[in-house]
Amino acid sequence: MGTGLSVTINETPDGRRIVHYDGQSFELTPSPGEVICPASDGTALHHSRNCMHMLGHEDGWKVYPDPAGDLWQRLLEAGPADDVRGRQAFAAGAGLRNGAGRPVFKLCQTCTCVPLPSVGGISTPAKPLSRALAEFDRSAHADQIARADAEIAQVLRDFPLDSWPTMPLERYALGTDVYQNSFCHRMEFGTDALCSMKGGSAAKHIIFRRKKEGIWRYPLEYDDEQAAWENVRAGFVEAFEIIRGGRLSDIDTIDSLRPGPALTAKAISCYFPGALIPVTSRQHVRAFIFHLSGEHNNLDAFAAHERLKQVVGDDGRFAGWHPYEIGKFLYEWADPRPATTTILKVAPGENAKYWDECLKGGYICIGWDEVGALSEYDSEEEFRAAFEEAYSVEYKGNKSKISAKANEVWRLYQLKPGDLVVANKGTKEVLGVGTVTEEGYRWRDERPVFQHTVSVSWDTGYAQILAAPQKSWGTVTVAKVSAELWKSLQVSGTVGRPESKIVPADPLFTEIAGLLRRKGQVVLYGPPGTGKTYTTLRFALWWLATQMPELGVDALATYGTAGFQRALSTFNRGGYLTQVTFHPAYGYEDFIEGFRPAEGGDGGLQLVLRDGVFKRVCETAWANPERPYLLLIDEINRGDVPKILGELITLLEPDKRGLQVTLPTGGRFAVPSNVHILGTMNTADRSIRLLDSALRRRFAFHELLPDTDALDGQKVGDVDLGLLLRELNRRVVKELGRERQIGHSFFMPGGEPVDSEAELAAIVRTEVLPLLQEYAYDDYSMLSRFLGQEIVDVQAHTVAGLSDERLVAALSTELQASAGE
């Protein structure tokens, strides 16, 4: 039996027992000394007589003694989940039969082993390890493994192991005049078939030179770059000697290499193939150890590498596998990275003048070259400071515009392999779609201009003229592509091409989904107009549709359309989605249960016990444990949440799901693990700091702030809405803090940016100004600091009666929001 088919049991500090088996995690409800098999032909072993799956079917139960409390474990270890015959054979031998006389072969996932979506922040793989191994096609990766071997051989030829004791710094480091021939460049950019160490800053190379300024960067404990290099080089030589001695974990004691664990691991994978599993991220190594063995630890980088290699070696199913095969399998089966696809539109120069070069070279390029290679910055903050210094004159000191343009550059840098780039020309033409390759971002010295590039694989089958212009594309070089626009591009651009299967997930959605997996309930909070309700509804559709694809619901239906409403109705009718709004009068009786007046048999009134919304959802979910159920609570902070939830607030915790309590009316109740709650709250009404501490502990909170990206490049007359909102909120934050900002949705009636001066003026007069007046408590001095003295008459304590055109012009001037060119 492989290591992954052994049962690992970990006990948490609060006494919970977490079972790890076949790469997946469960919470165990211990056996009370007996096990129960169903009365009919059910196939699951139960530990509780009160299990929702058993109640009402007591006649004919088969109850068997379990004095050691281990029948559940012996059943698991009889074979993997898909080995029905093996488990049936064990059950038959142990006498575990249901009412129909057939052996059981599963464990109840409600009262025995409850599946956990994540443990300690590590998500559970969708498939058991045994099934993933059976489905993994090793032959499909043969070419990639051959490429990896060829790249390793080339590294050994160009950077022989015996050259390290005398290797010069210029042969090692990035940023020199010959950096493309350096070891660090080869590791990060010249070995795409090997484990990736792309992303982040150049600091992962320990020593590097910022070529633009000619400045060396290295750890502070060294006097200069040569002293740093002598120590780092000696560290590598020592590490290689340690590997020869088979003591991988001792590398953690080499202080000079501690800032560069990814580089060190990749170097070892080249010089000593098989010494470790080729994974460069420490967190990924720890996650894979947990998935394969159930061990949850915080080992140092190379102690973790050593343990991962041991775990893999102990599992006979990996015998004879190439290390890179194992790495490919682990990422296919249990990828720790967020499963998101970012889609950006990028203009390859004015009027797409660099398109031919991009198409031929396999990349997309943008300007702003004065800041130099983005990988040389230690942080985004350092980059932004350099960008402001380089372009302050060009953008006339307009902080909002500087910030917007810096966002565009940094957004391109954040692209990762698998993300998509839509190349555009003007506001209506799509030239092609590129899939970001492993090389990712690269500063190209060989280009005279537009040296920021991202390597992509182009598909010109998407080339098309859009039905309607994207107005912001005229002034914004790098911008997000909405899910709705991407859908239309796929439909229009697939003539003569295989149907595209890419369904991008909004990064926000995957983040919310992760929080729901971890906590079970999430609150989206933020200032007014930040799209909280809009986000919850779109998330609900996406989340439910992707988890239940058999229902055929469009996960990316356009918000506000008839198709969107039909999709939501499908989940509402099925009971999978429930929506409520809390308010001061909402109570326990509405949410859990309570007595309500009803007409009696004699024509009078009597009190009848009725289930509340949440209880009804939970009871439905208990009957369908494999289905997800989502409860949306709008304005959650307007209700008295501790009073509404009562004693059940404890049952919301992930480790308390499935545990039963007695309600005040005497009934038994439990919250199943497949029920999730997503709420919204407005921070202009109440800060999360003022919420009940018990509530804060049991909910995850995610802040939604104004999304100026949605407005960048959207013009109304001379006003760029993105610049207007950036500057207005900069002033509000300075006076009142981030919780009182103005949300972007104020300027997006119906989901689309406002496009006329009359409409913008009406929004400012009737929505934005009243809110700012409320924030300022009628302090017109403060109000004038927000909007300027032409709009606010401080002496008269009034707002000037400007015409629509004059109001928009005053906003443009005061808030430096002129779109310009």
PDB file of N, CA, C and O in Angstrom, residues 138-191:
ATOM      1  N   ARG A 138       1.512   9.613 -18.070  1.00  0.00           N
ATOM      2  CA  ARG A 138       2.944   9.909 -18.057  1.00  0.00           C
ATOM      3  C   ARG A 138       3.476  10.141 -19.467  1.00  0.00           C
ATOM      4  O   ARG A 138       4.375  10.962 -19.666  1.00  0.00           O
ATOM      5  N   SER A 139       2.942   9.426 -20.441  1.00  0.00           N
ATOM      6  CA  SER A 139       3.443   9.562 -21.812  1.00  0.00           C
ATOM      7  C   SER A 139       3.203  10.957 -22.368  1.00  0.00           C
ATOM      8  O   SER A 139       3.949  11.428 -23.225  1.00  0.00           O
ATOM      9  N   ALA A 140       2.160  11.635 -21.868  1.00  0.00           N
ATOM     10  CA  ALA A 140       1.855  12.977 -22.370  1.00  0.00           C
ATOM     11  C   ALA A 140       2.921  13.987 -21.986  1.00  0.00           C
ATOM     12  O   ALA A 140       2.998  15.070 -22.570  1.00  0.00           O
ATOM     13  N   HIS A 141       3.758  13.652 -20.998  1.00  0.00           N
ATOM     14  CA  HIS A 141       4.781  14.581 -20.528  1.00  0.00           C
ATOM     15  C   HIS A 141       6.183  14.177 -20.984  1.00  0.00           C
ATOM     16  O   HIS A 141       7.163  14.780 -20.557  1.00  0.00           O
ATOM     17  N   ALA A 142       6.266  13.173 -21.818  1.00  0.00           N
ATOM     18  CA  ALA A 142       7.579  12.658 -22.218  1.00  0.00           C
ATOM     19  C   ALA A 142       8.430  13.722 -22.896  1.00  0.00           C
ATOM     20  O   ALA A 142       9.634  13.852 -22.610  1.00  0.00           O
ATOM     21  N   ASP A 143       7.829  14.484 -23.798  1.00  0.00           N
ATOM     22  CA  ASP A 143       8.599  15.510 -24.508  1.00  0.00           C
ATOM     23  C   ASP A 143       9.103  16.581 -23.541  1.00  0.00           C
ATOM     24  O   ASP A 143      10.238  17.066 -23.664  1.00  0.00           O
ATOM     25  N   GLN A 144       8.273  16.942 -22.594  1.00  0.00           N
ATOM     26  CA  GLN A 144       8.665  17.967 -21.623  1.00  0.00           C
ATOM     27  C   GLN A 144       9.803  17.469 -20.734  1.00  0.00           C
ATOM     28  O   GLN A 144      10.725  18.217 -20.395  1.00  0.00           O
ATOM     29  N   ILE A 145       9.762  16.200 -20.357  1.00  0.00           N
ATOM     30  CA  ILE A 145      10.824  15.631 -19.538  1.00  0.00           C
ATOM     31  C   ILE A 145      12.135  15.599 -20.333  1.00  0.00           C
ATOM     32  O   ILE A 145      13.217  15.888 -19.792  1.00  0.00           O
ATOM     33  N   ALA A 146      12.029  15.264 -21.624  1.00  0.00           N
ATOM     34  CA  ALA A 146      13.227  15.259 -22.476  1.00  0.00           C
ATOM     35  C   ALA A 146      13.816  16.661 -22.578  1.00  0.00           C
ATOM     36  O   ALA A 146      15.044  16.843 -22.562  1.00  0.00           O
ATOM     37  N   ARG A 147      12.943  17.673 -22.685  1.00  0.00           N
ATOM     38  CA  ARG A 147      13.419  19.055 -22.727  1.00  0.00           C
ATOM     39  C   ARG A 147      14.106  19.428 -21.419  1.00  0.00           C
ATOM     40  O   ARG A 147      15.131  20.118 -21.418  1.00  0.00           O
ATOM     41  N   ALA A 148      13.538  18.991 -20.310  1.00  0.00           N
ATOM     42  CA  ALA A 148      14.151  19.279 -19.012  1.00  0.00           C
ATOM     43  C   ALA A 148      15.547  18.669 -18.933  1.00  0.00           C
ATOM     44  O   ALA A 148      16.505  19.320 -18.493  1.00  0.00           O
ATOM     45  N   ASP A 149      15.682  17.428 -19.375  1.00  0.00           N
ATOM     46  CA  ASP A 149      16.995  16.788 -19.352  1.00  0.00           C
ATOM     47  C   ASP A 149      17.989  17.530 -20.237  1.00  0.00           C
ATOM     48  O   ASP A 149      19.170  17.694 -19.880  1.00  0.00           O
ATOM     49  N   ALA A 150      17.517  18.004 -21.396  1.00  0.00           N
ATOM     50  CA  ALA A 150      18.405  18.733 -22.309  1.00  0.00           C
ATOM     51  C   ALA A 150      18.845  20.055 -21.696  1.00  0.00           C
ATOM     52  O   ALA A 150      20.007  20.462 -21.831  1.00  0.00           O
ATOM     53  N   GLU A 151      17.923  20.756 -21.018  1.00  0.00           N
ATOM     54  CA  GLU A 151      18.281  22.034 -20.400  1.00  0.00           C
ATOM     55  C   GLU A 151      19.259  21.817 -19.241  1.00  0.00           C
ATOM     56  O   GLU A 151      20.183  22.620 -19.041  1.00  0.00           O
ATOM     57  N   ILE A 152      19.075  20.751 -18.483  1.00  0.00           N
ATOM     58  CA  ILE A 152      20.010  20.442 -17.399  1.00  0.00           C
ATOM     59  C   ILE A 152      21.401  20.177 -17.973  1.00  0.00           C
ATOM     60  O   ILE A 152      22.417  20.682 -17.461  1.00  0.00           O
ATOM     61  N   ALA A 153      21.454  19.398 -19.052  1.00  0.00           N
ATOM     62  CA  ALA A 153      22.748  19.096 -19.672  1.00  0.00           C
ATOM     63  C   ALA A 153      23.437  20.367 -20.156  1.00  0.00           C
ATOM     64  O   ALA A 153      24.662  20.514 -20.029  1.00  0.00           O
ATOM     65  N   GLN A 154      22.652  21.333 -20.687  1.00  0.00           N
ATOM     66  CA  GLN A 154      23.234  22.580 -21.170  1.00  0.00           C
ATOM     67  C   GLN A 154      23.769  23.425 -20.016  1.00  0.00           C
ATOM     68  O   GLN A 154      24.835  24.046 -20.118  1.00  0.00           O
ATOM     69  N   VAL A 155      23.063  23.426 -18.885  1.00  0.00           N
ATOM     70  CA  VAL A 155      23.551  24.147 -17.705  1.00  0.00           C
ATOM     71  C   VAL A 155      24.889  23.567 -17.259  1.00  0.00           C
ATOM     72  O   VAL A 155      25.837  24.304 -16.938  1.00  0.00           O
ATOM     73  N   LEU A 156      24.994  22.248 -17.253  1.00  0.00           N
ATOM     74  CA  LEU A 156      26.240  21.605 -16.813  1.00  0.00           C
ATOM     75  C   LEU A 156      27.393  21.915 -17.762  1.00  0.00           C
ATOM     76  O   LEU A 156      28.544  22.038 -17.325  1.00  0.00           O
ATOM     77  N   ARG A 157      27.089  22.066 -19.044  1.00  0.00           N
ATOM     78  CA  ARG A 157      28.150  22.415 -20.002  1.00  0.00           C
ATOM     79  C   ARG A 157      28.580  23.870 -19.844  1.00  0.00           C
ATOM     80  O   ARG A 157      29.771  24.191 -19.896  1.00  0.00           O
ATOM     81  N   ASP A 158      27.613  24.762 -19.672  1.00  0.00           N
ATOM     82  CA  ASP A 158      27.928  26.195 -19.635  1.00  0.00           C
ATOM     83  C   ASP A 158      28.413  26.663 -18.262  1.00  0.00           C
ATOM     84  O   ASP A 158      29.157  27.654 -18.175  1.00  0.00           O
ATOM     85  N   PHE A 159      27.979  25.977 -17.212  1.00  0.00           N
ATOM     86  CA  PHE A 159      28.365  26.362 -15.841  1.00  0.00           C
ATOM     87  C   PHE A 159      28.812  25.100 -15.101  1.00  0.00           C
ATOM     88  O   PHE A 159      28.111  24.611 -14.206  1.00  0.00           O
ATOM     89  N   PRO A 160      29.953  24.545 -15.474  1.00  0.00           N
ATOM     90  CA  PRO A 160      30.401  23.289 -14.868  1.00  0.00           C
ATOM     91  C   PRO A 160      30.491  23.392 -13.349  1.00  0.00           C
ATOM     92  O   PRO A 160      30.800  24.446 -12.794  1.00  0.00           O
ATOM     93  N   LEU A 161      30.220  22.291 -12.708  1.00  0.00           N
ATOM     94  CA  LEU A 161      30.233  22.267 -11.250  1.00  0.00           C
ATOM     95  C   LEU A 161      31.601  22.655 -10.694  1.00  0.00           C
ATOM     96  O   LEU A 161      31.687  23.373  -9.690  1.00  0.00           O
ATOM     97  N   ASP A 162      32.673  22.212 -11.390  1.00  0.00           N
ATOM     98  CA  ASP A 162      34.005  22.509 -10.854  1.00  0.00           C
ATOM     99  C   ASP A 162      34.445  23.948 -11.102  1.00  0.00           C
ATOM    100  O   ASP A 162      35.510  24.366 -10.649  1.00  0.00           O
ATOM    101  N   SER A 163      33.608  24.752 -11.815  1.00  0.00           N
ATOM    102  CA  SER A 163      33.962  26.161 -12.045  1.00  0.00           C
ATOM    103  C   SER A 163      33.494  27.070 -10.921  1.00  0.00           C
ATOM    104  O   SER A 163      33.885  28.237 -10.851  1.00  0.00           O
ATOM    105  N   TRP A 164      32.636  26.555 -10.023  1.00  0.00           N
ATOM    106  CA  TRP A 164      32.043  27.413  -8.998  1.00  0.00           C
ATOM    107  C   TRP A 164      33.061  28.017  -8.032  1.00  0.00           C
ATOM    108  O   TRP A 164      32.932  29.201  -7.688  1.00  0.00           O
ATOM    109  N   PRO A 165      34.082  27.324  -7.594  1.00  0.00           N
ATOM    110  CA  PRO A 165      34.992  27.954  -6.617  1.00  0.00           C
ATOM    111  C   PRO A 165      35.689  29.204  -7.130  1.00  0.00           C
ATOM    112  O   PRO A 165      36.107  30.051  -6.314  1.00  0.00           O
ATOM    113  N   THR A 166      35.801  29.355  -8.453  1.00  0.00           N
ATOM    114  CA  THR A 166      36.479  30.537  -9.006  1.00  0.00           C
ATOM    115  C   THR A 166      35.566  31.360  -9.917  1.00  0.00           C
ATOM    116  O   THR A 166      36.055  32.261 -10.606  1.00  0.00           O
ATOM    117  N   MET A 167      34.291  31.085  -9.926  1.00  0.00           N
ATOM    118  CA  MET A 167      33.367  31.794 -10.824  1.00  0.00           C
ATOM    119  C   MET A 167      33.344  33.283 -10.495  1.00  0.00           C
ATOM    120  O   MET A 167      33.156  33.682  -9.342  1.00  0.00           O
ATOM    121  N   PRO A 168      33.526  34.175 -11.502  1.00  0.00           N
ATOM    122  CA  PRO A 168      33.466  35.622 -11.242  1.00  0.00           C
ATOM    123  C   PRO A 168      32.028  36.095 -11.062  1.00  0.00           C
ATOM    124  O   PRO A 168      31.081  35.452 -11.541  1.00  0.00           O
ATOM    125  N   LEU A 169      31.851  37.191 -10.372  1.00  0.00           N
ATOM    126  CA  LEU A 169      30.518  37.730 -10.100  1.00  0.00           C
ATOM    127  C   LEU A 169      29.748  37.989 -11.379  1.00  0.00           C
ATOM    128  O   LEU A 169      28.543  37.735 -11.452  1.00  0.00           O
ATOM    129  N   GLU A 170      30.432  38.515 -12.420  1.00  0.00           N
ATOM    130  CA  GLU A 170      29.755  38.842 -13.676  1.00  0.00           C
ATOM    131  C   GLU A 170      29.175  37.597 -14.344  1.00  0.00           C
ATOM    132  O   GLU A 170      28.217  37.691 -15.106  1.00  0.00           O
ATOM    133  N   ARG A 171      29.765  36.436 -14.056  1.00  0.00           N
ATOM    134  CA  ARG A 171      29.251  35.193 -14.630  1.00  0.00           C
ATOM    135  C   ARG A 171      28.005  34.714 -13.889  1.00  0.00           C
ATOM    136  O   ARG A 171      27.246  33.899 -14.400  1.00  0.00           O
ATOM    137  N   TYR A 172      27.812  35.232 -12.700  1.00  0.00           N
ATOM    138  CA  TYR A 172      26.684  34.810 -11.856  1.00  0.00           C
ATOM    139  C   TYR A 172      25.491  35.754 -11.939  1.00  0.00           C
ATOM    140  O   TYR A 172      24.351  35.307 -12.014  1.00  0.00           O
ATOM    141  N   ALA A 173      25.729  37.057 -11.907  1.00  0.00           N
ATOM    142  CA  ALA A 173      24.685  38.016 -11.525  1.00  0.00           C
ATOM    143  C   ALA A 173      23.918  38.611 -12.697  1.00  0.00           C
ATOM    144  O   ALA A 173      24.434  38.760 -13.808  1.00  0.00           O
ATOM    145  N   LEU A 174      22.679  39.006 -12.412  1.00  0.00           N
ATOM    146  CA  LEU A 174      21.865  39.803 -13.325  1.00  0.00           C
ATOM    147  C   LEU A 174      22.318  41.259 -13.279  1.00  0.00           C
ATOM    148  O   LEU A 174      22.870  41.723 -12.286  1.00  0.00           O
ATOM    149  N   GLY A 175      22.038  41.984 -14.362  1.00  0.00           N
ATOM    150  CA  GLY A 175      22.242  43.426 -14.380  1.00  0.00           C
ATOM    151  C   GLY A 175      23.595  43.880 -14.864  1.00  0.00           C
ATOM    152  O   GLY A 175      23.834  45.087 -14.971  1.00  0.00           O
ATOM    153  N   THR A 176      24.522  42.962 -15.168  1.00  0.00           N
ATOM    154  CA  THR A 176      25.818  43.369 -15.704  1.00  0.00           C
ATOM    155  C   THR A 176      25.703  43.554 -17.216  1.00  0.00           C
ATOM    156  O   THR A 176      24.655  43.295 -17.815  1.00  0.00           O
ATOM    157  N   ASP A 177      26.780  43.977 -17.837  1.00  0.00           N
ATOM    158  CA  ASP A 177      26.747  44.175 -19.290  1.00  0.00           C
ATOM    159  C   ASP A 177      26.590  42.866 -20.045  1.00  0.00           C
ATOM    160  O   ASP A 177      26.206  42.862 -21.217  1.00  0.00           O
ATOM    161  N   VAL A 178      26.901  41.759 -19.398  1.00  0.00           N
ATOM    162  CA  VAL A 178      26.781  40.447 -20.042  1.00  0.00           C
ATOM    163  C   VAL A 178      25.796  39.561 -19.268  1.00  0.00           C
ATOM    164  O   VAL A 178      25.936  38.340 -19.226  1.00  0.00           O
ATOM    165  N   TYR A 179      24.771  40.186 -18.679  1.00  0.00           N
ATOM    166  CA  TYR A 179      23.889  39.452 -17.778  1.00  0.00           C
ATOM    167  C   TYR A 179      23.147  38.311 -18.465  1.00  0.00           C
ATOM    168  O   TYR A 179      22.775  37.308 -17.839  1.00  0.00           O
ATOM    169  N   GLN A 180      22.932  38.419 -19.803  1.00  0.00           N
ATOM    170  CA  GLN A 180      22.186  37.359 -20.481  1.00  0.00           C
ATOM    171  C   GLN A 180      22.970  36.051 -20.536  1.00  0.00           C
ATOM    172  O   GLN A 180      22.411  34.998 -20.834  1.00  0.00           O
ATOM    173  N   ASN A 181      24.266  36.130 -20.254  1.00  0.00           N
ATOM    174  CA  ASN A 181      25.087  34.920 -20.193  1.00  0.00           C
ATOM    175  C   ASN A 181      25.331  34.466 -18.755  1.00  0.00           C
ATOM    176  O   ASN A 181      26.168  33.595 -18.515  1.00  0.00           O
ATOM    177  N   SER A 182      24.607  35.056 -17.816  1.00  0.00           N
ATOM    178  CA  SER A 182      24.856  34.762 -16.402  1.00  0.00           C
ATOM    179  C   SER A 182      24.083  33.530 -15.934  1.00  0.00           C
ATOM    180  O   SER A 182      23.076  33.122 -16.530  1.00  0.00           O
ATOM    181  N   PHE A 183      24.534  32.977 -14.831  1.00  0.00           N
ATOM    182  CA  PHE A 183      23.871  31.823 -14.227  1.00  0.00           C
ATOM    183  C   PHE A 183      22.467  32.189 -13.760  1.00  0.00           C
ATOM    184  O   PHE A 183      21.502  31.439 -13.976  1.00  0.00           O
ATOM    185  N   CYS A 184      22.308  33.345 -13.131  1.00  0.00           N
ATOM    186  CA  CYS A 184      20.990  33.751 -12.622  1.00  0.00           C
ATOM    187  C   CYS A 184      19.998  33.955 -13.756  1.00  0.00           C
ATOM    188  O   CYS A 184      18.812  33.590 -13.640  1.00  0.00           O
ATOM    189  N   HIS A 185      20.463  34.530 -14.864  1.00  0.00           N
ATOM    190  CA  HIS A 185      19.572  34.703 -16.010  1.00  0.00           C
ATOM    191  C   HIS A 185      19.143  33.343 -16.550  1.00  0.00           C
ATOM    192  O   HIS A 185      17.978  33.137 -16.912  1.00  0.00           O
ATOM    193  N   ARG A 186      20.089  32.396 -16.604  1.00  0.00           N
ATOM    194  CA  ARG A 186      19.748  31.060 -17.094  1.00  0.00           C
ATOM    195  C   ARG A 186      18.711  30.399 -16.181  1.00  0.00           C
ATOM    196  O   ARG A 186      17.763  29.781 -16.650  1.00  0.00           O
ATOM    197  N   MET A 187      18.891  30.543 -14.869  1.00  0.00           N
ATOM    198  CA  MET A 187      17.967  29.910 -13.944  1.00  0.00           C
ATOM    199  C   MET A 187      16.556  30.503 -14.049  1.00  0.00           C
ATOM    200  O   MET A 187      15.567  29.775 -14.004  1.00  0.00           O
ATOM    201  N   GLU A 188      16.464  31.821 -14.173  1.00  0.00           N
ATOM    202  CA  GLU A 188      15.127  32.436 -14.172  1.00  0.00           C
ATOM    203  C   GLU A 188      14.495  32.466 -15.556  1.00  0.00           C
ATOM    204  O   GLU A 188      13.283  32.243 -15.677  1.00  0.00           O
ATOM    205  N   PHE A 189      15.280  32.707 -16.581  1.00  0.00           N
ATOM    206  CA  PHE A 189      14.695  32.957 -17.894  1.00  0.00           C
ATOM    207  C   PHE A 189      15.087  31.951 -18.977  1.00  0.00           C
ATOM    208  O   PHE A 189      14.431  31.899 -20.011  1.00  0.00           O
ATOM    209  N   GLY A 190      16.122  31.165 -18.756  1.00  0.00           N
ATOM    210  CA  GLY A 190      16.627  30.316 -19.836  1.00  0.00           C
ATOM    211  C   GLY A 190      16.400  28.841 -19.655  1.00  0.00           C
ATOM    212  O   GLY A 190      16.976  28.036 -20.392  1.00  0.00           O
ATOM    213  N   THR A 191      15.565  28.453 -18.710  1.00  0.00           N
ATOM    214  CA  THR A 191      15.303  27.032 -18.469  1.00  0.00           C
ATOM    215  C   THR A 191      13.801  26.842 -18.231  1.00  0.00           C
ATOM    216  O   THR A 191      13.365  26.454 -17.150  1.00  0.00           O
TER     217      THR A 191
END
